[in-house]
C-alpha positions as a printed Julia matrix, in Angstrom:
160×3 Matrix{Float64}:
  -0.57   50.04   15.85
  -3.18   50.84   13.53
  -6.46   48.86   13.56
  -5.67   47.58   10.22
  -2.34   46.21   10.93
  -3.48   44.4    13.83
  -6.25   43.02   11.9
  -3.68   41.76    9.17
  -1.45   40.3    12.16
  -4.31   38.37   13.61
  -5.57   37.02   10.31
  -2.1    35.86    9.42
  -1.62   34.03   13.01
  -5.15   32.44   12.47
  -3.96   31.14    8.95
  -0.56   29.83   10.38
  -2.21   28.13   13.07
  -4.82   26.43   10.73
  -1.87   25.65    8.14
  -0.45   23.25   11.32
  -3.6    21.58   11.8
  -3.54   18.0    10.41
  -5.77   16.61    7.41
  -7.43   13.4     9.02
  -8.85   10.89    6.7
 -10.65    7.65    7.7
 -10.23    4.46    5.61
 -11.94    0.95    5.75
 -14.84   -0.3     7.83
 -16.84    2.39    9.29
 -19.31    0.87   11.79
 -22.74    2.7    11.65
 -25.15    1.07   14.24
 -23.36   -1.94   15.65
 -19.81   -2.28   16.55
 -18.05   -5.32   15.78
 -17.52   -6.18   19.57
 -21.18   -6.44   19.97
 -20.96   -9.72   18.22
 -21.88  -12.54   20.66
 -19.75  -15.52   20.59
 -22.0   -18.72   20.17
 -25.26  -16.93   19.37
 -24.51  -15.06   16.01
 -23.98  -16.83   12.72
 -22.3   -15.78    9.47
 -25.84  -14.65    8.01
 -26.45  -12.37   11.4
 -22.82  -10.81   11.36
 -23.08  -10.0     7.64
 -26.53   -8.62    8.42
 -25.28   -6.25   11.25
 -21.92   -5.35   10.06
 -21.97   -5.95    6.13
 -19.46   -7.73    3.99
 -15.96   -8.21    5.62
 -13.08   -6.12    4.78
 -10.97   -9.22    3.9
 -11.56  -12.94    4.42
  -8.79  -15.35    5.19
  -6.92  -16.7     2.25
  -6.6   -20.32    3.31
 -10.11  -20.51    5.0
 -12.33  -17.94    3.48
 -15.69  -19.13    5.42
 -13.92  -19.64    8.83
 -12.17  -16.14    9.38
 -13.42  -12.7     8.41
 -11.65   -9.43    9.38
 -13.1    -5.74    9.54
 -10.45   -3.4     9.43
 -10.66    0.45    9.67
  -7.85    3.02    9.68
  -7.49    6.72   10.72
  -4.43    8.69    9.37
  -3.29   12.08   10.05
  -1.28   14.33    7.58
   0.54   17.63    8.58
   1.51   19.91    5.69
   4.24   18.45    3.69
   5.0    15.34    5.61
   3.95   11.91    4.94
   0.57   10.58    6.17
   0.9     8.92    9.74
  -1.46    6.16   11.01
  -2.96    7.52   14.29
  -5.63    4.72   14.83
  -6.09    1.36   13.63
  -8.82   -1.2    14.46
  -8.94   -4.87   13.05
 -11.48   -7.12   14.36
 -11.12  -10.8    13.74
 -14.41  -12.83   13.9
 -13.87  -16.68   13.51
 -16.71  -19.32   12.83
 -16.8   -22.96   13.27
 -18.13  -25.6    10.46
 -21.72  -24.73   11.12
 -21.3   -21.15   10.77
 -21.7   -20.23   14.34
 -19.05  -17.32   15.78
 -16.7   -19.18   18.04
 -14.24  -16.16   18.57
 -14.21  -12.41   18.43
 -10.74  -10.57   18.64
 -10.19   -6.91   18.46
  -6.7    -5.53   17.67
  -5.29   -2.23   17.67
  -2.38   -0.08   16.55
  -0.08   -1.31   19.3
  -0.92   -5.02   18.43
   0.89   -4.62   15.22
   4.26   -5.57   14.26
   6.98   -4.09   12.36
   8.25   -6.22    9.47
  12.04   -6.09    8.91
  12.51   -6.29    5.1
  15.9    -7.58    4.0
  17.72   -4.66    2.19
  20.49   -6.79    0.53
  20.7    -6.91   -3.16
  21.14   -9.91   -5.46
  24.83   -9.86   -6.85
  25.09   -9.65  -10.65
  27.89  -11.33  -12.58
  30.04   -9.62  -14.73
  31.98   -6.38  -14.35
  30.77   -3.11  -13.29
  31.24   -0.44  -15.96
  31.96    3.27  -15.17
  29.8     5.99  -16.87
  32.45    6.72  -19.45
  32.83    3.12  -20.32
  29.07    2.5   -20.82
  28.72    5.65  -23.01
  32.14    4.9   -25.27
  31.94    1.03  -24.81
  30.8     0.27  -28.29
  32.58    3.02  -30.4
  34.49    1.24  -32.96
  33.52   -2.24  -32.34
  31.24   -2.9   -35.01
  31.28   -1.79  -38.47
  28.01   -0.51  -40.27
  26.7    -3.03  -42.72
  27.14   -1.91  -46.25
  27.34   -4.95  -48.19
  25.14   -8.23  -48.6
  27.72  -10.22  -46.67
  27.67   -7.67  -43.69
  23.85   -8.13  -43.21
  22.71  -10.49  -40.27
  21.28  -13.85  -41.34
  17.74  -13.79  -43.03
  17.6   -10.24  -43.94
  17.84   -8.71  -47.41
  19.04   -5.14  -48.29
  16.05   -3.01  -49.36
  16.02   -2.22  -53.38
  15.2     1.33  -54.24
């Protein structure tokens, strides 16, 4: 084998291996200096949590001042496949009425649950038409208006 052929083979092998590496992307809360797990129950307050971690990703819908969530997610996408979640971190921080932290809970990808969506459809009344019936169903049923009496109510023929 010549040196050029070996170099071309090596370059194509390197490109093939590089094409199989995933594209990794990170979304959501990205801690810089302090981890959400470093929040101390009973000591920290809403103000200290917001100063250390920043504003939450999501607040509770029904109790926005009581429960804060910090959410981050890492996905990997291989070539033409759909992105796959490889890591998820949800930190739930619960506050009491005075604003002190009363609970910190860390959840990961294994703690998530799959939701079973109902794939049934609501039936519609009437009969189902074939494609041919849909295309040719109105042919010959209604004549084009050619006189004043054939026009729909409250419409006049345009005078030219």
